[in-house]
Coordinates of C-alpha atoms and ligand atoms in Angstrom, one line a residue:
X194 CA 66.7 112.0 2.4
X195 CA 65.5 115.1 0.7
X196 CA 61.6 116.0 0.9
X197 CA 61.3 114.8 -2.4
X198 CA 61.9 111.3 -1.2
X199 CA 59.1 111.0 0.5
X200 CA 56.6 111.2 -1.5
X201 CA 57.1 107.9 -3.1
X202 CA 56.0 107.0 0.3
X203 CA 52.6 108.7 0.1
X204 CA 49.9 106.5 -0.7
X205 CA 48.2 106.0 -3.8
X206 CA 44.5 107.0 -3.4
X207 CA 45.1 109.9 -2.2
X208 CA 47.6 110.9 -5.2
X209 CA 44.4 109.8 -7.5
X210 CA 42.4 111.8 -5.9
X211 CA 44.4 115.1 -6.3
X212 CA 44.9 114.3 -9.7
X213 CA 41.7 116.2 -10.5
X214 CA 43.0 119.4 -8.5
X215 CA 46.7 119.7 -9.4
X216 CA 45.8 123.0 -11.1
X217 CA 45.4 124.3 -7.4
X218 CA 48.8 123.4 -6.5
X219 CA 50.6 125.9 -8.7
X220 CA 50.7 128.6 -6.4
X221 CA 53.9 128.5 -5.2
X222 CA 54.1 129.4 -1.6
X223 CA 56.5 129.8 1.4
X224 CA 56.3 127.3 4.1
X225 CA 57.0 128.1 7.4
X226 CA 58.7 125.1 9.5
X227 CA 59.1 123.2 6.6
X228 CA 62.9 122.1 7.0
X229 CA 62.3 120.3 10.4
X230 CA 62.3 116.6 10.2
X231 CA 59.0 115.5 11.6
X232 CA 59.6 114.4 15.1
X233 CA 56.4 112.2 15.1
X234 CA 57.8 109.8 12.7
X235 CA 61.3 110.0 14.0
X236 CA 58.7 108.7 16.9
X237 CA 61.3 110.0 19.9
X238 CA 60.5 107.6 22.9
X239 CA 58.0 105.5 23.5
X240 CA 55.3 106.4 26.5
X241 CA 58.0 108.2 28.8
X242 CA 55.9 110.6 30.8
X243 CA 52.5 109.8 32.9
X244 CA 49.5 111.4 31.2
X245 CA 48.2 114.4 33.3
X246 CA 44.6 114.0 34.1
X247 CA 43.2 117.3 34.6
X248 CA 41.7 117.8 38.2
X249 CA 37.9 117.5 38.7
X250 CA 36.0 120.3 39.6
X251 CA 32.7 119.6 41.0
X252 CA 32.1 123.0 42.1
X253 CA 30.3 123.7 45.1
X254 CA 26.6 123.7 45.6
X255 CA 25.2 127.3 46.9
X256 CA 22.0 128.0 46.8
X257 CA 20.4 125.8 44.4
X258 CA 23.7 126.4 42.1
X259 CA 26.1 124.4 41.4
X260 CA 29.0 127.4 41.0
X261 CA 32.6 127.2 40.2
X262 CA 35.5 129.8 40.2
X263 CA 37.3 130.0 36.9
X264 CA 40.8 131.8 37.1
X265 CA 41.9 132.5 34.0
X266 CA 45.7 133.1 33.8
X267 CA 48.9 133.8 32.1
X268 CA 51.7 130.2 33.3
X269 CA 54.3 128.3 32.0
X270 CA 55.0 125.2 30.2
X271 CA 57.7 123.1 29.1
X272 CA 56.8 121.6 25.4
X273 CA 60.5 120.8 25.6
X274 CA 62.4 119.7 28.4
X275 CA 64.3 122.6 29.9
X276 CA 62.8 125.3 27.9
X277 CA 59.8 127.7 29.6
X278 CA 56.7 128.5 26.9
X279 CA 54.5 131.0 28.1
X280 CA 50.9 129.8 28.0
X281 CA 47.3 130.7 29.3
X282 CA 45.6 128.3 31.6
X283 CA 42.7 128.1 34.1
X284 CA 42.8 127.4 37.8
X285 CA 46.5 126.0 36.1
X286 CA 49.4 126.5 33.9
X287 CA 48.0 125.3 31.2
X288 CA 44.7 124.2 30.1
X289 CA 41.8 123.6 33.1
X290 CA 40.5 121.3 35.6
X291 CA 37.3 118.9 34.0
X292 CA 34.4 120.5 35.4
X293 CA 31.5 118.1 36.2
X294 CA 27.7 118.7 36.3
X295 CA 24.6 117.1 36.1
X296 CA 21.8 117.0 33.7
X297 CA 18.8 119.2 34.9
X298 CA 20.8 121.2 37.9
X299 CA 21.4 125.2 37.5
X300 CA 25.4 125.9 37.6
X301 CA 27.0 128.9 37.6
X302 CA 30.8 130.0 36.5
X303 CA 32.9 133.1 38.0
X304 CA 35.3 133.3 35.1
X305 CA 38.0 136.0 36.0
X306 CA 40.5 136.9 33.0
X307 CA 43.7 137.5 35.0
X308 CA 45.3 138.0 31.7
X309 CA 46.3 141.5 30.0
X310 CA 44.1 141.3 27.1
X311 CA 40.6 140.0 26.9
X312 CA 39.3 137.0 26.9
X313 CA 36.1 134.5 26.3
X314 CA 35.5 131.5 27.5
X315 CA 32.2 129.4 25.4
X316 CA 30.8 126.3 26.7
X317 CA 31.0 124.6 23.5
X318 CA 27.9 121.8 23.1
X319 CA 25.7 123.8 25.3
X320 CA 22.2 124.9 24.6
X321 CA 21.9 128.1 27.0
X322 CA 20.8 131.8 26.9
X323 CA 23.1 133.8 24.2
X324 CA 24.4 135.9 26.9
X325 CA 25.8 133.1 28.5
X326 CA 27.2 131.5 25.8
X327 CA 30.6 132.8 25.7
X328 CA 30.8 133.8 22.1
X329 CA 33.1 137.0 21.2
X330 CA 29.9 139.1 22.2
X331 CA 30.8 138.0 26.3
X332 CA 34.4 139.7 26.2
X333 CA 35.5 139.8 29.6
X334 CA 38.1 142.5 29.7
X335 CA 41.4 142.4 31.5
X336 CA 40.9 142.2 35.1
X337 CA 36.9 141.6 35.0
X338 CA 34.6 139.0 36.1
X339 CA 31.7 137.1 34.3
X340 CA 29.2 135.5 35.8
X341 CA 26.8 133.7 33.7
X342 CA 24.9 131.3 34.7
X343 CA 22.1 128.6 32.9
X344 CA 20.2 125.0 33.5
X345 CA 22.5 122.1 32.2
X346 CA 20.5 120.6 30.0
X347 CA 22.5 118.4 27.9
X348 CA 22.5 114.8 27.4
X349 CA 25.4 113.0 29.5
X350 CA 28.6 113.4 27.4
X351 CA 31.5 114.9 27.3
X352 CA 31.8 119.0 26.4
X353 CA 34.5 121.4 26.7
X354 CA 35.0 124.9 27.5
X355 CA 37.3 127.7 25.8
X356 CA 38.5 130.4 24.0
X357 CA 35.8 132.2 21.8
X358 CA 37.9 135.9 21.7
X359 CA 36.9 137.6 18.3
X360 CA 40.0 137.2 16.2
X361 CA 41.7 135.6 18.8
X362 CA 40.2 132.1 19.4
X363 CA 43.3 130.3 17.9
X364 CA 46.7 131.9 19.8
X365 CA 44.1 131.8 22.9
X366 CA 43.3 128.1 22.4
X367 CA 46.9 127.4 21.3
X368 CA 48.0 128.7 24.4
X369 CA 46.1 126.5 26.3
X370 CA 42.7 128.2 26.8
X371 CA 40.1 125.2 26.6
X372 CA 39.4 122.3 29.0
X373 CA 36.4 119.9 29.5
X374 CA 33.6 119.6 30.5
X375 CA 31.3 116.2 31.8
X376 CA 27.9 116.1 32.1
X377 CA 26.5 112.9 33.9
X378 CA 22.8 112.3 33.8
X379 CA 20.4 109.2 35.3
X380 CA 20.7 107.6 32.0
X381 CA 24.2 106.8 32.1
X382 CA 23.9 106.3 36.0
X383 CA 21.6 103.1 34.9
X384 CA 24.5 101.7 32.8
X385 CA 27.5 99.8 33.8
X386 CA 29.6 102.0 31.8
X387 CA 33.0 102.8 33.7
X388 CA 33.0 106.3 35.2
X389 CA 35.4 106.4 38.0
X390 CA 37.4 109.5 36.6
X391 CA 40.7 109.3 36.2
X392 CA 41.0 105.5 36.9
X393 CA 38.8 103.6 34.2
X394 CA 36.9 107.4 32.8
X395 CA 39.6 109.3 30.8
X396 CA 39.9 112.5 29.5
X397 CA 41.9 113.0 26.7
X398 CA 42.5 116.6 24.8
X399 CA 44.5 115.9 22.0
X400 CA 46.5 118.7 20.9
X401 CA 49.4 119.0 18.4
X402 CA 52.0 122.2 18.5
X403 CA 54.8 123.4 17.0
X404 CA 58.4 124.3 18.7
X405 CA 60.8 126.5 17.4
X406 CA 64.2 125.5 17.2
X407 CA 65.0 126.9 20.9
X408 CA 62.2 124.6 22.0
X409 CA 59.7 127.3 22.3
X410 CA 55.9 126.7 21.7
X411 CA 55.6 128.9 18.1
X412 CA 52.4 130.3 17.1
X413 CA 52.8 131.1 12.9
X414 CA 51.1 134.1 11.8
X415 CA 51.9 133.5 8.4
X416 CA 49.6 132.9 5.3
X417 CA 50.0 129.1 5.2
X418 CA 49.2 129.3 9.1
X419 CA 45.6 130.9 8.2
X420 CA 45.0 129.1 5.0
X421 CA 45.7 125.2 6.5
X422 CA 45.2 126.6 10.0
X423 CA 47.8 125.7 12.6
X424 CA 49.2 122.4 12.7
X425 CA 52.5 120.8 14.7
X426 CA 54.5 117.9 14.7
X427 CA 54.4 116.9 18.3
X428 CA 51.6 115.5 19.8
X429 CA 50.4 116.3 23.3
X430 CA 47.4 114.6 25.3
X431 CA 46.7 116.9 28.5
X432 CA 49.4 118.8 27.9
X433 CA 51.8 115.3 27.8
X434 CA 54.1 114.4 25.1
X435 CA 54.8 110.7 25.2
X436 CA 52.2 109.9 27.1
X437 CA 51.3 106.6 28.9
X438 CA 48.7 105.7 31.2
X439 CA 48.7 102.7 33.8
X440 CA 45.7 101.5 33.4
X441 CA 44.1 99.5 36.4
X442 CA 40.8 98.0 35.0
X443 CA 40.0 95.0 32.0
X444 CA 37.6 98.4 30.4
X445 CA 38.6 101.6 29.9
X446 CA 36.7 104.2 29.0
X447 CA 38.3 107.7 26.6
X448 CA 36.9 110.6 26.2
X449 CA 38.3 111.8 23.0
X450 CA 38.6 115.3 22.3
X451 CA 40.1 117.2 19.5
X452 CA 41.5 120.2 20.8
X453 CA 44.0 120.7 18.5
X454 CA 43.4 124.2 15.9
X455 CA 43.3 122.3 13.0
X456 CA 44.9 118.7 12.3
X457 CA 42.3 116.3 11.7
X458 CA 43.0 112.5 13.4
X459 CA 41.8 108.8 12.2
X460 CA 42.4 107.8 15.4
X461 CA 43.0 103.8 16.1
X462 CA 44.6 101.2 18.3
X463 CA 48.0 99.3 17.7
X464 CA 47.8 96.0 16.4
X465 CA 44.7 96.2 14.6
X466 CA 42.0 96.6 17.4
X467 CA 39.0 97.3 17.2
X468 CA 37.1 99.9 19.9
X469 CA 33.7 100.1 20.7
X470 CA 32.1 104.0 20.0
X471 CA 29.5 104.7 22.7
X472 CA 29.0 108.5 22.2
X473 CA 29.3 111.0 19.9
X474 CA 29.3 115.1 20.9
X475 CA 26.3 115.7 22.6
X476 CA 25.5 112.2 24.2
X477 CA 25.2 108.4 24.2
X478 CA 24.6 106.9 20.9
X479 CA 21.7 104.0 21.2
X480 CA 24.4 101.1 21.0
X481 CA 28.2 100.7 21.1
X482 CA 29.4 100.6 17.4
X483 CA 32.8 98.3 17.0
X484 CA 34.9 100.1 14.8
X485 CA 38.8 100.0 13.7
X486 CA 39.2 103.7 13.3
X487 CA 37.7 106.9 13.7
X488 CA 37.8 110.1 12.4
X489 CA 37.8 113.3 14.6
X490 CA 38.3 117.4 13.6
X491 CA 39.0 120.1 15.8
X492 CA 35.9 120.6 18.0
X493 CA 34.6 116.9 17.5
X494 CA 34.5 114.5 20.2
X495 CA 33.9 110.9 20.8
X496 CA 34.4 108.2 23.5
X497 CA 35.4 104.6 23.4
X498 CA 35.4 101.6 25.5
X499 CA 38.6 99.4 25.2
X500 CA 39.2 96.1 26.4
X501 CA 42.2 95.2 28.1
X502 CA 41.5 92.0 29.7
X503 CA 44.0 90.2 28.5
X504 CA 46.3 92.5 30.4
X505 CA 48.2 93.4 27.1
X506 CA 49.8 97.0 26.4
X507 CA 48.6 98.8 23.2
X508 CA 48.8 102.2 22.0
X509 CA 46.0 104.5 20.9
X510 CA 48.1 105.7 17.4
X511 CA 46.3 107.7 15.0
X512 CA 47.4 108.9 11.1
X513 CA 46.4 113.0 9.9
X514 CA 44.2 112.6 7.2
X515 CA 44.9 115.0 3.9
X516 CA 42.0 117.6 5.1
X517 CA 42.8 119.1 1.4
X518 CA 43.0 118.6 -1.7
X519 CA 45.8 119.4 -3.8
X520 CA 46.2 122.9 -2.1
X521 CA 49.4 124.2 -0.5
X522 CA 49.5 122.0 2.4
X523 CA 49.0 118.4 0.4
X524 CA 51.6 116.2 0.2
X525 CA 53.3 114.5 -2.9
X526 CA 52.3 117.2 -5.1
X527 CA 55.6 117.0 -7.7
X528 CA 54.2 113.2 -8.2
X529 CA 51.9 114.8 -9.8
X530 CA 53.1 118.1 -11.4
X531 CA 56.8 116.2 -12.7
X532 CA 58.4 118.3 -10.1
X533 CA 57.1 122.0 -11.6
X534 CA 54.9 123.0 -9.3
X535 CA 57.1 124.0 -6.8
X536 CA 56.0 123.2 -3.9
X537 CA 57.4 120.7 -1.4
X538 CA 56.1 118.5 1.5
X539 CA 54.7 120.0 4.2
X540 CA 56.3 118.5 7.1
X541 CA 53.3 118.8 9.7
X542 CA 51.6 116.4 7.2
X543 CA 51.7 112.9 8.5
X544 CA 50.6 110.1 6.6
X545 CA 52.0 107.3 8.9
X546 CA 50.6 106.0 12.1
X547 CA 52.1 107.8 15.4
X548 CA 51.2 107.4 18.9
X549 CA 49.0 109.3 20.6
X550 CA 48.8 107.1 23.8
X551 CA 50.5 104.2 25.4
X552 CA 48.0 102.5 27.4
X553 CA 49.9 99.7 30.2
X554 CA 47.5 97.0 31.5
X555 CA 48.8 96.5 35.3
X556 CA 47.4 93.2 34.7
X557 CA 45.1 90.4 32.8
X558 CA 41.0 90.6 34.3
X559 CA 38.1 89.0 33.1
X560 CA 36.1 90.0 30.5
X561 CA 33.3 92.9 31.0
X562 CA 30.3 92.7 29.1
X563 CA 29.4 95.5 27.3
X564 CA 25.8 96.9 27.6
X565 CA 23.9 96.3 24.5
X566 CA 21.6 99.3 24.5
X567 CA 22.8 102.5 25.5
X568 CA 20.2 105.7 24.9
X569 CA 17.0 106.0 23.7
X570 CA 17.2 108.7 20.4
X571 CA 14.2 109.7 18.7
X572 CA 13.6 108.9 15.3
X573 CA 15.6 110.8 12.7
X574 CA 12.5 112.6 11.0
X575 CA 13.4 115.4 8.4
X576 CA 9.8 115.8 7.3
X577 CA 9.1 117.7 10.5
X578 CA 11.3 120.2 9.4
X579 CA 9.3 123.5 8.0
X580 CA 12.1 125.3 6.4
X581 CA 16.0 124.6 5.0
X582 CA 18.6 127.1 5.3
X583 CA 22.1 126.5 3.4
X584 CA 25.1 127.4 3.9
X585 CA 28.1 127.2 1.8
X586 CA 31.6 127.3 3.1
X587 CA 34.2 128.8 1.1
X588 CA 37.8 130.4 1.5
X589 CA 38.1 132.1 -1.6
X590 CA 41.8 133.0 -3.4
X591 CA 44.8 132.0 -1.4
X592 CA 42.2 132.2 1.7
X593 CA 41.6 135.9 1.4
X594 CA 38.2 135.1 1.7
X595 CA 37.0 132.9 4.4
X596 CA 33.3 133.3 4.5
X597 CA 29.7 131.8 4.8
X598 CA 27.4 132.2 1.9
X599 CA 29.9 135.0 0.6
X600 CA 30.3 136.8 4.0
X601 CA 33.3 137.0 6.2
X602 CA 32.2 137.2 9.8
X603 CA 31.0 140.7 10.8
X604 CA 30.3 141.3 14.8
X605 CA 27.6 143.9 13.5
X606 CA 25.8 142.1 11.0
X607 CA 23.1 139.0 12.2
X608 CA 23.0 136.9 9.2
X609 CA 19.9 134.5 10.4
X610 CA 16.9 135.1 12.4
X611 CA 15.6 131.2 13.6
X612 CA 12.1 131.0 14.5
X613 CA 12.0 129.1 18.1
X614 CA 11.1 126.2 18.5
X615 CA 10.4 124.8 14.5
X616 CA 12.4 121.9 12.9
X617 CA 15.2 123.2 9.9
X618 CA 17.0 121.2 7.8
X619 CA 20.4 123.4 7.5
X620 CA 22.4 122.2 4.4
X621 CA 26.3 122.4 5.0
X622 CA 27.6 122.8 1.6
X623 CA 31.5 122.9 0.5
X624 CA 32.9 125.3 -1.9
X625 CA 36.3 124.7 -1.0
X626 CA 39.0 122.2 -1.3
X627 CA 39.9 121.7 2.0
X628 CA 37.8 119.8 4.8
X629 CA 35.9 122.2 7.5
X630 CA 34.5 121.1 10.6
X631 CA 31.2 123.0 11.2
X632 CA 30.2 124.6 14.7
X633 CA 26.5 125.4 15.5
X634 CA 26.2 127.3 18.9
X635 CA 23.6 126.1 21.3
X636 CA 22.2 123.2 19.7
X637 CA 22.8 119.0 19.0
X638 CA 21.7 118.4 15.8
X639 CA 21.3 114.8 14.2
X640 CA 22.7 114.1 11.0
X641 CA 20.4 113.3 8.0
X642 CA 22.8 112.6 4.8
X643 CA 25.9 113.0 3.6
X644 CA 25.5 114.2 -0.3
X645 CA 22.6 111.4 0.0
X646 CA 24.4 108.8 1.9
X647 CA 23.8 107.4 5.2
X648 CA 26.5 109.0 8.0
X649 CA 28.7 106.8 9.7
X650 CA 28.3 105.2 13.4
X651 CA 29.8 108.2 14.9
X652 CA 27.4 110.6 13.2
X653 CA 23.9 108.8 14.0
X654 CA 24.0 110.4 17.8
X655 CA 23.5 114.1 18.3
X656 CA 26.8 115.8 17.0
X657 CA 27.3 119.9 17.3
X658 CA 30.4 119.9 14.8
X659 CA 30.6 118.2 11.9
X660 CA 32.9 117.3 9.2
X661 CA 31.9 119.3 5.4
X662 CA 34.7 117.7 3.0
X663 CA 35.3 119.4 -0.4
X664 CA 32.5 119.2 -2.7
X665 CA 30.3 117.7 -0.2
X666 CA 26.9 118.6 1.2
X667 CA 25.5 117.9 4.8
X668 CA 22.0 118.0 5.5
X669 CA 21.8 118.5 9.3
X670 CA 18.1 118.3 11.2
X671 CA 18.1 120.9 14.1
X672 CA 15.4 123.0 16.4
X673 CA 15.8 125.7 18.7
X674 CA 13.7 125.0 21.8
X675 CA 13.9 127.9 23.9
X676 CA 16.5 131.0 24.8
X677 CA 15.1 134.1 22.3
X678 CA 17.1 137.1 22.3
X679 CA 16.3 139.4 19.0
X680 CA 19.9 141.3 20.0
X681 CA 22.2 139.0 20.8
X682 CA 23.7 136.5 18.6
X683 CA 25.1 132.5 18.5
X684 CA 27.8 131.9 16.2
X685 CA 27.9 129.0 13.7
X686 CA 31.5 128.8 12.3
X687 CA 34.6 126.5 11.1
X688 CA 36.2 124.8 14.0
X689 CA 40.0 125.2 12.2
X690 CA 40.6 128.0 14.5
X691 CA 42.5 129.7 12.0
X692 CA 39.3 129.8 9.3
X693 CA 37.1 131.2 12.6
X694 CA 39.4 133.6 13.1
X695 CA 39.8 134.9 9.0
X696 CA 36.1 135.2 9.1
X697 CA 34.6 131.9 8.4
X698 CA 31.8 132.3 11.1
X699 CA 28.4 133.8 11.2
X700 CA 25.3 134.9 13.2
X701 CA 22.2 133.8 14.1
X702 CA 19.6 135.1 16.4
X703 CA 16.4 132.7 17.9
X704 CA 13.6 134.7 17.9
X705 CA 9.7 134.1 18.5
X706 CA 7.9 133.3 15.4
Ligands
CU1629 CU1 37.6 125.8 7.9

């Protein structure tokens, strides 16, 4: 079958809905990978190999700190059996151990980059002094320690750590610089929600990556890479292809993340069932929401109970939405174009369902009851809100010009000064055709509307990356409670790590008003 062939395969809706953005699709492009048959839907093996759990690191209480030792480090992975992949990890090969803290205690992390160039490592989700955020203004060089150090005040949820490096975010990430973080708090202590890590509380970073033909991890520098950012056909969960997990409990708990640089995932379960959503980014939403799927882009997590009680395997499978439309990464475009445009199927697109995780009940248990309320969350109020700032995301020609309100990212140049501690609406607007997952550094926002509309389940807890599609506009309610620095910036930015590292990223400073 030729690629042509499959695009009578492509569904319907979302050929109608690039019908009014062919035009976009006549740039005729190179495609890197493109000849490879996609491995996900050849769907090689069911669950083969034991998901890794990463290792908890509690750290170790010292004076009134709780502190941990980071070691970051250059290792080495199979993606393929047999065939070594350098990678970066921390305290490990590849990725890091799940560091767990608690609501209201101080912690502080010895992060030394063992690697030869320099490094970052952000605590994405965190509210925390700018000097300890871990944005590219906290390089740590080659050799070096940093040291920073902050009050954990986050809700209970689950938060990762990683690469930030200016211009570097995305080989650094794809290499296996990012981990996560859990913060547990007396709220979620009252609940009976499972949290025995590793047994019935999962992790699970969800990554996708590319091979070459040798086997070797591959890392495209190309224009397509930075334009649709970089996407694979192989899914890994903790750094497992295949994976299963033996599960020991009637209700398990995952904690979603999307790790990967850029694919976006509808993520469901086999056979039609549903999952109950409990939290969204930063926290606990105020009651489970049953739901069949869920979408997740780089940067977003969520986590879901399942019931296994009747003892039944399933899979947690999940299809890669379009996260464009019409450009040079969409599928099916010579439906459209009679075959003129020239371009062909890009075979990291993947419209059919593929498994992310096999899940294996050990045996059949009864029921657990769910709790009906979970958090407390303050009324959604935009009137409080004293100003709005927009923002409007766009990636210009051919992607030549990633930017905010017309501005590529520019380490010198602060493009907001926030007032502490005063209520903004900040408008997310869409200039582009492709979907971008928006980043605001140390805050948890609630989301107000969605070009007027209501957000979904998912989006009614605090969230600090969020989902702009083309043409859309997202009103976000957000305040600043404390950490001024007039110098020293956040970043707010486009999760595709690709997009962050073309420029689509800015910088704010909170200031006293
Ligand atoms: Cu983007």
């Amino acid at each position: 079958m030729d690629q042509w062939a499959n695009a009578s395969g492509i569904n319907r809706r979302a050929l109608l809905r690039r019908a009014g953005t062919a035009a976009a699709g006549l740039m005729a492009l190179p495609l890197s990978a493109c000849e490879a048959r996609n491995s996900l839907l050849n769907a090689d093996g069911a669950g083969a190999n034991p998901l890794a759990i990463p290792e908890l690191d509690q750290g170790i209480v010292e004076q009134g700190e709780r502190v941990f030792r980071l070691s970051i480090s250059a290792g080495r992975k199979e993606f393929a059996p047999g065939v070594v992949s350098p990678t970066i990890g921390v305290n490990a090969p590849y990725l890091g151990p799940t560091l767990e803290m608690r609501r209201g205690e101080r912690v502080r992390l010895h992060v030394d980059n063992g690697l030869d160039e320099g490094a970052t490592v952000h605590w994405h989700g965190f509210e925390l002094p700018a000097a300890a955020d871990g944005g590219p203004h906290q390089l740590i060089r080659p050799g070096a320690r940093w040291s920073p150090s902050f009050e954990v005040r986050q809700r209970t949820s689950l938060y990762w750590y990683h690469s930030h490096l200016h211009r570097g975010t995305g080989p650094q990430v794809y290499a296996g610089l990012a981990a996560p973080i859990y913060v547990r708090d007396d709220e979620e202590d009252a609940l009976d929600l499972p949290s025995e890590y590793g047994v019935d509380d999962i992790p699970l970073i969800v990554q996708d990556r590319l091979l070459d033909n040798s086997g070797k991890l591959l890392y495209p520098h190309n224009m397509h890479a930075q334009m649709m950012g970089v996407r694979g056909d192989r899914i890994y969960v903790n750094g497992t292809h295949n994976a299963v997990f033996d599960a020991r409990t009637g209700l398990l708990r995952l904690r979603i993340l999307n790790g990967s640089n850029a694919r976006f995932y509808d993520f469901s379960l086999s056979r039609g069932q549903t999952m109950q959503i409990i939290a969204s980014d930063g926290g606990l939403l105020e009651r489970p929401h049953a739901v069949r799927s869920l979408r997740l882009a780089p940067g977003e997590r969520t986590q879901i109970l399942i019931d296994l009680s009747e003892g039944r395997p399933l899979s947690l499978v999940a299809t890669s939405p379009d996260n464009s439309m019409g450009m040079m990464g969409g599928d099916g475009g010579g439906m459209m174009g009679g075959g003129m445009m020239g371009r062909r199927r890009d075979d990291t697109e993947m419209d059919e369902p593929f498994r992310v995780l096999d899940i294996r009940p050990s045996r059949s248990s009864p029921r657990s009851n769910l709790p009906l309320h979970l958090a407390a969350l303050p009324a959604l109020d935009p009137s409080l809100a004293v100003r709005t700032r927009r923002f409007v995301l766009d990636m210009g020609m051919m992607g030549g010009g990633m930017s905010i309100n017309g501005a590529s990212m520019d380490m010198n140049v602060i493009n907001e000064r926030v007032p502490v501690g005063q209520w903004e609406i900040w408008e997310i607007a869409n200039a582009s055709m492709m979907a971008h997952p928006f980043h605001i550094h140390n805050a948890q926002f609630r989301v107000i509307d969605r070009n007027g509309r209501t957000p979904p389940p998912l989006e009614t807890g605090y969230k600090d990356t969020i989902i702009v599609d083309p043409r859309e506009q997202v009103r976000l309610l957000l305040r600043f409670e404390e950490h001024t620095d007039p110098d020293l910036p956040y970043m707010y930015h486009c999760h595709i790590l690709e997009h962050e590292d073309a420029g689509m990223m800015g910088q704010f400073v909170v200031v006293n008003s």
